[in-house]
Amino acid sequence: MARQSRTTTIARAPAKLKDALVLNKFLLNLFGASTFDAFSKDMKDSRLEGYDENNISHYYYELINRMFASDALTKDQLLEYDQNIYSHSKRISEKQYKPITWKYFQYLSLLFAEIYLDKYFSNPSRLLEAINAFVDEINNSGNGFAAPKFQLSDLNKLAFWNATGSGKTLIMHVNILQYLHYAEKHN
């Protein structure tokens, strides 16, 4: 009887979803962070919720206080994004009993949408190039996860991963206003 050889395959655990979200990692990387937990750890303080007398969020100040040397984002850009979030939030709050006050994770969802939409509508080819350069970094890092390159047609949609009860409906209302703002600004 012939002996059959059996190839031993080492099972590799599939990548966790949070580790496979390339766009999320790309946006975090713009701030010099590699994980959302590391990026947001100092932003969880409830005293950062709300705005100052100039309608600038306390989150903005927290972000610029720990700004890094980067060409990716400037303080002025962050202020513009913050002001857009304020004006869109004010607009959807007009018929509310009290104005919406964002938790850190909600604010960061809105901020990431601001950054993405601004970059997408201003120069989608440059955004594609930057994301694919980041994909190359991921793929060359030896972390066992390989991300596919993006095509321009891949950039025309966004998905948000937020927990149940995290205010996704309100965030979506602001996202619509953000989309309309950048479509008009860069059209």
PDB file of N, CA and C in Angstrom, residues 9-103:
ATOM      1  N   THR A   9      -0.747  22.240   7.015  1.00  0.00           N
ATOM      2  CA  THR A   9      -1.035  23.649   6.808  1.00  0.00           C
ATOM      3  C   THR A   9      -1.218  24.311   8.157  1.00  0.00           C
ATOM      4  N   ILE A  10      -0.496  25.354   8.342  1.00  0.00           N
ATOM      5  CA  ILE A  10      -0.649  26.104   9.594  1.00  0.00           C
ATOM      6  C   ILE A  10      -1.788  27.081   9.388  1.00  0.00           C
ATOM      7  N   ALA A  11      -2.799  26.909  10.199  1.00  0.00           N
ATOM      8  CA  ALA A  11      -3.971  27.782  10.084  1.00  0.00           C
ATOM      9  C   ALA A  11      -3.626  29.154  10.652  1.00  0.00           C
ATOM     10  N   ARG A  12      -3.872  30.156   9.868  1.00  0.00           N
ATOM     11  CA  ARG A  12      -3.655  31.523  10.306  1.00  0.00           C
ATOM     12  C   ARG A  12      -5.011  32.120  10.653  1.00  0.00           C
ATOM     13  N   ALA A  13      -5.076  32.736  11.799  1.00  0.00           N
ATOM     14  CA  ALA A  13      -6.333  33.364  12.207  1.00  0.00           C
ATOM     15  C   ALA A  13      -6.669  34.479  11.237  1.00  0.00           C
ATOM     16  N   PRO A  14      -7.925  34.575  10.837  1.00  0.00           N
ATOM     17  CA  PRO A  14      -8.298  35.661   9.926  1.00  0.00           C
ATOM     18  C   PRO A  14      -8.113  37.016  10.617  1.00  0.00           C
ATOM     19  N   ALA A  15      -7.827  38.015   9.815  1.00  0.00           N
ATOM     20  CA  ALA A  15      -7.660  39.366  10.360  1.00  0.00           C
ATOM     21  C   ALA A  15      -8.967  39.824  10.982  1.00  0.00           C
ATOM     22  N   LYS A  16      -8.861  40.485  12.108  1.00  0.00           N
ATOM     23  CA  LYS A  16     -10.050  41.057  12.726  1.00  0.00           C
ATOM     24  C   LYS A  16     -10.502  42.232  11.879  1.00  0.00           C
ATOM     25  N   LEU A  17     -11.806  42.469  11.862  1.00  0.00           N
ATOM     26  CA  LEU A  17     -12.346  43.543  11.037  1.00  0.00           C
ATOM     27  C   LEU A  17     -11.661  44.870  11.333  1.00  0.00           C
ATOM     28  N   LYS A  18     -11.482  45.188  12.602  1.00  0.00           N
ATOM     29  CA  LYS A  18     -10.871  46.470  12.959  1.00  0.00           C
ATOM     30  C   LYS A  18      -9.452  46.600  12.427  1.00  0.00           C
ATOM     31  N   ASP A  19      -8.775  45.474  12.209  1.00  0.00           N
ATOM     32  CA  ASP A  19      -7.420  45.510  11.676  1.00  0.00           C
ATOM     33  C   ASP A  19      -7.401  45.579  10.151  1.00  0.00           C
ATOM     34  N   ALA A  20      -8.546  45.338   9.527  1.00  0.00           N
ATOM     35  CA  ALA A  20      -8.620  45.304   8.070  1.00  0.00           C
ATOM     36  C   ALA A  20      -9.247  46.565   7.469  1.00  0.00           C
ATOM     37  N   LEU A  21      -9.565  47.527   8.288  1.00  0.00           N
ATOM     38  CA  LEU A  21     -10.202  48.752   7.809  1.00  0.00           C
ATOM     39  C   LEU A  21      -9.126  49.731   7.333  1.00  0.00           C
ATOM     40  N   VAL A  22      -8.763  49.615   6.072  1.00  0.00           N
ATOM     41  CA  VAL A  22      -7.652  50.377   5.526  1.00  0.00           C
ATOM     42  C   VAL A  22      -7.914  51.873   5.584  1.00  0.00           C
ATOM     43  N   LEU A  23      -9.099  52.301   5.205  1.00  0.00           N
ATOM     44  CA  LEU A  23      -9.385  53.735   5.196  1.00  0.00           C
ATOM     45  C   LEU A  23      -9.322  54.319   6.604  1.00  0.00           C
ATOM     46  N   ASN A  24      -9.814  53.585   7.578  1.00  0.00           N
ATOM     47  CA  ASN A  24      -9.730  54.023   8.969  1.00  0.00           C
ATOM     48  C   ASN A  24      -8.264  54.189   9.378  1.00  0.00           C
ATOM     49  N   LYS A  25      -7.444  53.211   9.043  1.00  0.00           N
ATOM     50  CA  LYS A  25      -6.022  53.288   9.370  1.00  0.00           C
ATOM     51  C   LYS A  25      -5.344  54.440   8.627  1.00  0.00           C
ATOM     52  N   PHE A  26      -5.755  54.664   7.392  1.00  0.00           N
ATOM     53  CA  PHE A  26      -5.204  55.770   6.612  1.00  0.00           C
ATOM     54  C   PHE A  26      -5.499  57.105   7.294  1.00  0.00           C
ATOM     55  N   LEU A  27      -6.739  57.301   7.721  1.00  0.00           N
ATOM     56  CA  LEU A  27      -7.113  58.557   8.376  1.00  0.00           C
ATOM     57  C   LEU A  27      -6.410  58.714   9.718  1.00  0.00           C
ATOM     58  N   LEU A  28      -6.314  57.636  10.480  1.00  0.00           N
ATOM     59  CA  LEU A  28      -5.581  57.706  11.743  1.00  0.00           C
ATOM     60  C   LEU A  28      -4.121  58.076  11.500  1.00  0.00           C
ATOM     61  N   ASN A  29      -3.561  57.512  10.435  1.00  0.00           N
ATOM     62  CA  ASN A  29      -2.168  57.782  10.096  1.00  0.00           C
ATOM     63  C   ASN A  29      -1.933  59.268   9.790  1.00  0.00           C
ATOM     64  N   LEU A  30      -2.946  59.955   9.264  1.00  0.00           N
ATOM     65  CA  LEU A  30      -2.813  61.393   9.011  1.00  0.00           C
ATOM     66  C   LEU A  30      -2.539  62.154  10.307  1.00  0.00           C
ATOM     67  N   PHE A  31      -2.978  61.591  11.421  1.00  0.00           N
ATOM     68  CA  PHE A  31      -2.751  62.198  12.740  1.00  0.00           C
ATOM     69  C   PHE A  31      -1.544  61.591  13.457  1.00  0.00           C
ATOM     70  N   GLY A  32      -0.857  60.681  12.781  1.00  0.00           N
ATOM     71  CA  GLY A  32       0.295  60.033  13.400  1.00  0.00           C
ATOM     72  C   GLY A  32      -0.076  58.935  14.371  1.00  0.00           C
ATOM     73  N   ALA A  33      -1.288  58.407  14.268  1.00  0.00           N
ATOM     74  CA  ALA A  33      -1.746  57.342  15.172  1.00  0.00           C
ATOM     75  C   ALA A  33      -1.902  56.045  14.396  1.00  0.00           C
ATOM     76  N   SER A  34      -1.751  54.930  15.104  1.00  0.00           N
ATOM     77  CA  SER A  34      -1.921  53.636  14.437  1.00  0.00           C
ATOM     78  C   SER A  34      -3.200  52.928  14.860  1.00  0.00           C
ATOM     79  N   THR A  35      -3.758  53.307  16.010  1.00  0.00           N
ATOM     80  CA  THR A  35      -5.011  52.696  16.443  1.00  0.00           C
ATOM     81  C   THR A  35      -5.981  53.769  16.929  1.00  0.00           C
ATOM     82  N   PHE A  36      -7.259  53.467  16.818  1.00  0.00           N
ATOM     83  CA  PHE A  36      -8.275  54.413  17.273  1.00  0.00           C
ATOM     84  C   PHE A  36      -8.188  54.602  18.785  1.00  0.00           C
ATOM     85  N   ASP A  37      -7.944  53.522  19.520  1.00  0.00           N
ATOM     86  CA  ASP A  37      -7.848  53.632  20.979  1.00  0.00           C
ATOM     87  C   ASP A  37      -6.718  54.568  21.396  1.00  0.00           C
ATOM     88  N   ALA A  38      -5.568  54.430  20.756  1.00  0.00           N
ATOM     89  CA  ALA A  38      -4.440  55.305  21.084  1.00  0.00           C
ATOM     90  C   ALA A  38      -4.753  56.746  20.703  1.00  0.00           C
ATOM     91  N   PHE A  39      -5.375  56.927  19.567  1.00  0.00           N
ATOM     92  CA  PHE A  39      -5.705  58.267  19.082  1.00  0.00           C
ATOM     93  C   PHE A  39      -6.723  58.963  19.981  1.00  0.00           C
ATOM     94  N   SER A  40      -7.712  58.220  20.448  1.00  0.00           N
ATOM     95  CA  SER A  40      -8.830  58.839  21.161  1.00  0.00           C
ATOM     96  C   SER A  40      -8.704  58.810  22.679  1.00  0.00           C
ATOM     97  N   LYS A  41      -7.643  58.235  23.223  1.00  0.00           N
ATOM     98  CA  LYS A  41      -7.591  58.029  24.676  1.00  0.00           C
ATOM     99  C   LYS A  41      -7.709  59.316  25.483  1.00  0.00           C
ATOM    100  N   ASP A  42      -7.157  60.397  25.018  1.00  0.00           N
ATOM    101  CA  ASP A  42      -7.244  61.664  25.752  1.00  0.00           C
ATOM    102  C   ASP A  42      -8.488  62.469  25.401  1.00  0.00           C
ATOM    103  N   MET A  43      -9.303  61.949  24.496  1.00  0.00           N
ATOM    104  CA  MET A  43     -10.488  62.691  24.060  1.00  0.00           C
ATOM    105  C   MET A  43     -11.769  62.206  24.731  1.00  0.00           C
ATOM    106  N   LYS A  44     -11.666  61.227  25.586  1.00  0.00           N
ATOM    107  CA  LYS A  44     -12.850  60.631  26.211  1.00  0.00           C
ATOM    108  C   LYS A  44     -13.384  61.447  27.377  1.00  0.00           C
ATOM    109  N   ASP A  45     -12.663  62.433  27.816  1.00  0.00           N
ATOM    110  CA  ASP A  45     -13.070  63.274  28.939  1.00  0.00           C
ATOM    111  C   ASP A  45     -14.327  64.065  28.548  1.00  0.00           C
ATOM    112  N   SER A  46     -15.384  63.936  29.323  1.00  0.00           N
ATOM    113  CA  SER A  46     -16.646  64.611  28.997  1.00  0.00           C
ATOM    114  C   SER A  46     -16.528  66.137  29.035  1.00  0.00           C
ATOM    115  N   ARG A  47     -15.490  66.668  29.669  1.00  0.00           N
ATOM    116  CA  ARG A  47     -15.288  68.128  29.676  1.00  0.00           C
ATOM    117  C   ARG A  47     -14.945  68.661  28.286  1.00  0.00           C
ATOM    118  N   LEU A  48     -14.562  67.774  27.373  1.00  0.00           N
ATOM    119  CA  LEU A  48     -14.232  68.194  26.009  1.00  0.00           C
ATOM    120  C   LEU A  48     -15.467  68.312  25.121  1.00  0.00           C
ATOM    121  N   GLU A  49     -16.601  67.848  25.599  1.00  0.00           N
ATOM    122  CA  GLU A  49     -17.834  67.952  24.819  1.00  0.00           C
ATOM    123  C   GLU A  49     -18.276  69.412  24.781  1.00  0.00           C
ATOM    124  N   GLY A  50     -18.744  69.846  23.639  1.00  0.00           N
ATOM    125  CA  GLY A  50     -19.260  71.200  23.525  1.00  0.00           C
ATOM    126  C   GLY A  50     -18.263  72.156  22.887  1.00  0.00           C
ATOM    127  N   TYR A  51     -18.620  73.441  22.955  1.00  0.00           N
ATOM    128  CA  TYR A  51     -17.892  74.488  22.245  1.00  0.00           C
ATOM    129  C   TYR A  51     -17.556  75.634  23.184  1.00  0.00           C
ATOM    130  N   ASP A  52     -16.555  76.408  22.786  1.00  0.00           N
ATOM    131  CA  ASP A  52     -16.212  77.600  23.557  1.00  0.00           C
ATOM    132  C   ASP A  52     -17.062  78.785  23.080  1.00  0.00           C
ATOM    133  N   GLU A  53     -16.747  79.988  23.573  1.00  0.00           N
ATOM    134  CA  GLU A  53     -17.536  81.173  23.230  1.00  0.00           C
ATOM    135  C   GLU A  53     -17.422  81.565  21.754  1.00  0.00           C
ATOM    136  N   ASN A  54     -16.422  81.013  21.051  1.00  0.00           N
ATOM    137  CA  ASN A  54     -16.249  81.277  19.617  1.00  0.00           C
ATOM    138  C   ASN A  54     -16.766  80.123  18.752  1.00  0.00           C
ATOM    139  N   ASN A  55     -17.510  79.238  19.365  1.00  0.00           N
ATOM    140  CA  ASN A  55     -18.077  78.069  18.683  1.00  0.00           C
ATOM    141  C   ASN A  55     -17.005  77.153  18.098  1.00  0.00           C
ATOM    142  N   ILE A  56     -15.909  77.043  18.795  1.00  0.00           N
ATOM    143  CA  ILE A  56     -14.849  76.100  18.439  1.00  0.00           C
ATOM    144  C   ILE A  56     -14.916  74.977  19.462  1.00  0.00           C
ATOM    145  N   SER A  57     -14.905  73.746  18.962  1.00  0.00           N
ATOM    146  CA  SER A  57     -15.061  72.623  19.888  1.00  0.00           C
ATOM    147  C   SER A  57     -13.818  72.443  20.753  1.00  0.00           C
ATOM    148  N   HIS A  58     -14.041  71.907  21.926  1.00  0.00           N
ATOM    149  CA  HIS A  58     -12.929  71.576  22.825  1.00  0.00           C
ATOM    150  C   HIS A  58     -12.111  70.423  22.256  1.00  0.00           C
ATOM    151  N   TYR A  59     -12.729  69.593  21.435  1.00  0.00           N
ATOM    152  CA  TYR A  59     -11.992  68.512  20.769  1.00  0.00           C
ATOM    153  C   TYR A  59     -10.927  69.079  19.838  1.00  0.00           C
ATOM    154  N   TYR A  60     -11.260  70.172  19.159  1.00  0.00           N
ATOM    155  CA  TYR A  60     -10.290  70.821  18.278  1.00  0.00           C
ATOM    156  C   TYR A  60      -9.038  71.205  19.070  1.00  0.00           C
ATOM    157  N   TYR A  61      -9.241  71.832  20.216  1.00  0.00           N
ATOM    158  CA  TYR A  61      -8.098  72.248  21.032  1.00  0.00           C
ATOM    159  C   TYR A  61      -7.288  71.048  21.501  1.00  0.00           C
ATOM    160  N   GLU A  62      -7.966  69.980  21.851  1.00  0.00           N
ATOM    161  CA  GLU A  62      -7.261  68.763  22.264  1.00  0.00           C
ATOM    162  C   GLU A  62      -6.418  68.229  21.108  1.00  0.00           C
ATOM    163  N   LEU A  63      -6.977  68.250  19.913  1.00  0.00           N
ATOM    164  CA  LEU A  63      -6.235  67.751  18.754  1.00  0.00           C
ATOM    165  C   LEU A  63      -5.017  68.618  18.439  1.00  0.00           C
ATOM    166  N   ILE A  64      -5.178  69.941  18.457  1.00  0.00           N
ATOM    167  CA  ILE A  64      -4.035  70.786  18.099  1.00  0.00           C
ATOM    168  C   ILE A  64      -2.994  70.842  19.218  1.00  0.00           C
ATOM    169  N   ASN A  65      -3.410  70.605  20.465  1.00  0.00           N
ATOM    170  CA  ASN A  65      -2.446  70.578  21.563  1.00  0.00           C
ATOM    171  C   ASN A  65      -1.482  69.409  21.442  1.00  0.00           C
ATOM    172  N   ARG A  66      -1.896  68.374  20.764  1.00  0.00           N
ATOM    173  CA  ARG A  66      -1.000  67.240  20.585  1.00  0.00           C
ATOM    174  C   ARG A  66      -0.657  67.035  19.115  1.00  0.00           C
ATOM    175  N   MET A  67      -0.758  68.120  18.358  1.00  0.00           N
ATOM    176  CA  MET A  67      -0.422  68.047  16.932  1.00  0.00           C
ATOM    177  C   MET A  67       1.040  67.660  16.792  1.00  0.00           C
ATOM    178  N   PHE A  68       1.330  67.128  15.697  1.00  0.00           N
ATOM    179  CA  PHE A  68       2.628  66.600  15.352  1.00  0.00           C
ATOM    180  C   PHE A  68       3.088  67.351  14.109  1.00  0.00           C
ATOM    181  N   ALA A  69       4.321  67.190  13.765  1.00  0.00           N
ATOM    182  CA  ALA A  69       4.813  67.783  12.516  1.00  0.00           C
ATOM    183  C   ALA A  69       4.293  66.925  11.366  1.00  0.00           C
ATOM    184  N   SER A  70       3.413  67.500  10.577  1.00  0.00           N
ATOM    185  CA  SER A  70       2.815  66.737   9.487  1.00  0.00           C
ATOM    186  C   SER A  70       2.419  67.660   8.355  1.00  0.00           C
ATOM    187  N   ASP A  71       2.584  67.164   7.163  1.00  0.00           N
ATOM    188  CA  ASP A  71       2.107  67.889   5.997  1.00  0.00           C
ATOM    189  C   ASP A  71       0.684  67.474   5.656  1.00  0.00           C
ATOM    190  N   ALA A  72       0.206  66.421   6.293  1.00  0.00           N
ATOM    191  CA  ALA A  72      -1.092  65.847   5.949  1.00  0.00           C
ATOM    192  C   ALA A  72      -2.253  66.742   6.358  1.00  0.00           C
ATOM    193  N   LEU A  73      -2.179  67.335   7.530  1.00  0.00           N
ATOM    194  CA  LEU A  73      -3.250  68.189   8.051  1.00  0.00           C
ATOM    195  C   LEU A  73      -2.634  69.388   8.754  1.00  0.00           C
ATOM    196  N   THR A  74      -3.254  70.528   8.590  1.00  0.00           N
ATOM    197  CA  THR A  74      -2.794  71.724   9.287  1.00  0.00           C
ATOM    198  C   THR A  74      -3.824  72.123  10.342  1.00  0.00           C
ATOM    199  N   LYS A  75      -3.408  72.991  11.239  1.00  0.00           N
ATOM    200  CA  LYS A  75      -4.328  73.515  12.255  1.00  0.00           C
ATOM    201  C   LYS A  75      -5.477  74.268  11.592  1.00  0.00           C
ATOM    202  N   ASP A  76      -5.167  74.996  10.531  1.00  0.00           N
ATOM    203  CA  ASP A  76      -6.216  75.744   9.822  1.00  0.00           C
ATOM    204  C   ASP A  76      -7.234  74.804   9.186  1.00  0.00           C
ATOM    205  N   GLN A  77      -6.767  73.712   8.611  1.00  0.00           N
ATOM    206  CA  GLN A  77      -7.694  72.740   8.038  1.00  0.00           C
ATOM    207  C   GLN A  77      -8.574  72.137   9.131  1.00  0.00           C
ATOM    208  N   LEU A  78      -7.944  71.772  10.241  1.00  0.00           N
ATOM    209  CA  LEU A  78      -8.726  71.199  11.346  1.00  0.00           C
ATOM    210  C   LEU A  78      -9.754  72.190  11.865  1.00  0.00           C
ATOM    211  N   LEU A  79      -9.384  73.467  11.927  1.00  0.00           N
ATOM    212  CA  LEU A  79     -10.343  74.479  12.368  1.00  0.00           C
ATOM    213  C   LEU A  79     -11.493  74.595  11.371  1.00  0.00           C
ATOM    214  N   GLU A  80     -11.188  74.574  10.084  1.00  0.00           N
ATOM    215  CA  GLU A  80     -12.246  74.620   9.073  1.00  0.00           C
ATOM    216  C   GLU A  80     -13.181  73.414   9.214  1.00  0.00           C
ATOM    217  N   TYR A  81     -12.618  72.241   9.403  1.00  0.00           N
ATOM    218  CA  TYR A  81     -13.442  71.033   9.582  1.00  0.00           C
ATOM    219  C   TYR A  81     -14.299  71.151  10.835  1.00  0.00           C
ATOM    220  N   ASP A  82     -13.690  71.659  11.909  1.00  0.00           N
ATOM    221  CA  ASP A  82     -14.410  71.831  13.169  1.00  0.00           C
ATOM    222  C   ASP A  82     -15.574  72.802  12.991  1.00  0.00           C
ATOM    223  N   GLN A  83     -15.341  73.891  12.276  1.00  0.00           N
ATOM    224  CA  GLN A  83     -16.393  74.872  12.045  1.00  0.00           C
ATOM    225  C   GLN A  83     -17.510  74.302  11.171  1.00  0.00           C
ATOM    226  N   ASN A  84     -17.156  73.472  10.220  1.00  0.00           N
ATOM    227  CA  ASN A  84     -18.173  72.800   9.409  1.00  0.00           C
ATOM    228  C   ASN A  84     -19.025  71.872  10.274  1.00  0.00           C
ATOM    229  N   ILE A  85     -18.374  71.120  11.141  1.00  0.00           N
ATOM    230  CA  ILE A  85     -19.112  70.229  12.040  1.00  0.00           C
ATOM    231  C   ILE A  85     -20.058  71.047  12.906  1.00  0.00           C
ATOM    232  N   TYR A  86     -19.571  72.174  13.421  1.00  0.00           N
ATOM    233  CA  TYR A  86     -20.426  73.028  14.242  1.00  0.00           C
ATOM    234  C   TYR A  86     -21.638  73.513  13.448  1.00  0.00           C
ATOM    235  N   SER A  87     -21.411  74.053  12.251  1.00  0.00           N
ATOM    236  CA  SER A  87     -22.530  74.626  11.494  1.00  0.00           C
ATOM    237  C   SER A  87     -23.521  73.550  11.056  1.00  0.00           C
ATOM    238  N   HIS A  88     -23.036  72.389  10.659  1.00  0.00           N
ATOM    239  CA  HIS A  88     -23.949  71.309  10.272  1.00  0.00           C
ATOM    240  C   HIS A  88     -24.724  70.796  11.489  1.00  0.00           C
ATOM    241  N   SER A  89     -24.046  70.693  12.615  1.00  0.00           N
ATOM    242  CA  SER A  89     -24.710  70.240  13.840  1.00  0.00           C
ATOM    243  C   SER A  89     -25.771  71.234  14.287  1.00  0.00           C
ATOM    244  N   LYS A  90     -25.434  72.508  14.167  1.00  0.00           N
ATOM    245  CA  LYS A  90     -26.405  73.550  14.528  1.00  0.00           C
ATOM    246  C   LYS A  90     -27.632  73.455  13.628  1.00  0.00           C
ATOM    247  N   ARG A  91     -27.397  73.202  12.360  1.00  0.00           N
ATOM    248  CA  ARG A  91     -28.520  73.124  11.415  1.00  0.00           C
ATOM    249  C   ARG A  91     -29.453  71.969  11.745  1.00  0.00           C
ATOM    250  N   ILE A  92     -28.908  70.796  12.070  1.00  0.00           N
ATOM    251  CA  ILE A  92     -29.812  69.677  12.371  1.00  0.00           C
ATOM    252  C   ILE A  92     -30.391  69.781  13.779  1.00  0.00           C
ATOM    253  N   SER A  93     -29.850  70.688  14.586  1.00  0.00           N
ATOM    254  CA  SER A  93     -30.348  70.887  15.956  1.00  0.00           C
ATOM    255  C   SER A  93     -31.439  71.946  16.048  1.00  0.00           C
ATOM    256  N   GLU A  94     -31.719  72.639  14.944  1.00  0.00           N
ATOM    257  CA  GLU A  94     -32.623  73.787  15.003  1.00  0.00           C
ATOM    258  C   GLU A  94     -33.973  73.478  15.641  1.00  0.00           C
ATOM    259  N   LYS A  95     -34.510  72.314  15.387  1.00  0.00           N
ATOM    260  CA  LYS A  95     -35.823  71.973  15.934  1.00  0.00           C
ATOM    261  C   LYS A  95     -35.731  71.057  17.151  1.00  0.00           C
ATOM    262  N   GLN A  96     -34.533  70.886  17.657  1.00  0.00           N
ATOM    263  CA  GLN A  96     -34.318  70.063  18.847  1.00  0.00           C
ATOM    264  C   GLN A  96     -34.574  70.899  20.101  1.00  0.00           C
ATOM    265  N   TYR A  97     -34.889  70.222  21.171  1.00  0.00           N
ATOM    266  CA  TYR A  97     -35.089  70.881  22.452  1.00  0.00           C
ATOM    267  C   TYR A  97     -33.804  71.565  22.905  1.00  0.00           C
ATOM    268  N   LYS A  98     -32.682  70.881  22.720  1.00  0.00           N
ATOM    269  CA  LYS A  98     -31.390  71.470  23.041  1.00  0.00           C
ATOM    270  C   LYS A  98     -30.391  71.063  21.958  1.00  0.00           C
ATOM    271  N   PRO A  99     -29.339  71.852  21.792  1.00  0.00           N
ATOM    272  CA  PRO A  99     -28.359  71.546  20.741  1.00  0.00           C
ATOM    273  C   PRO A  99     -27.697  70.178  20.968  1.00  0.00           C
ATOM    274  N   ILE A 100     -27.302  69.572  19.872  1.00  0.00           N
ATOM    275  CA  ILE A 100     -26.619  68.281  19.949  1.00  0.00           C
ATOM    276  C   ILE A 100     -25.217  68.499  20.495  1.00  0.00           C
ATOM    277  N   THR A 101     -24.828  67.677  21.441  1.00  0.00           N
ATOM    278  CA  THR A 101     -23.475  67.673  21.977  1.00  0.00           C
ATOM    279  C   THR A 101     -22.872  66.323  21.629  1.00  0.00           C
ATOM    280  N   TRP A 102     -21.796  66.341  20.861  1.00  0.00           N
ATOM    281  CA  TRP A 102     -21.198  65.096  20.375  1.00  0.00           C
ATOM    282  C   TRP A 102     -20.261  64.489  21.402  1.00  0.00           C
ATOM    283  N   LYS A 103     -20.315  63.183  21.530  1.00  0.00           N
ATOM    284  CA  LYS A 103     -19.324  62.414  22.272  1.00  0.00           C
ATOM    285  C   LYS A 103     -18.078  62.327  21.389  1.00  0.00           C
TER     286      LYS A 103
END
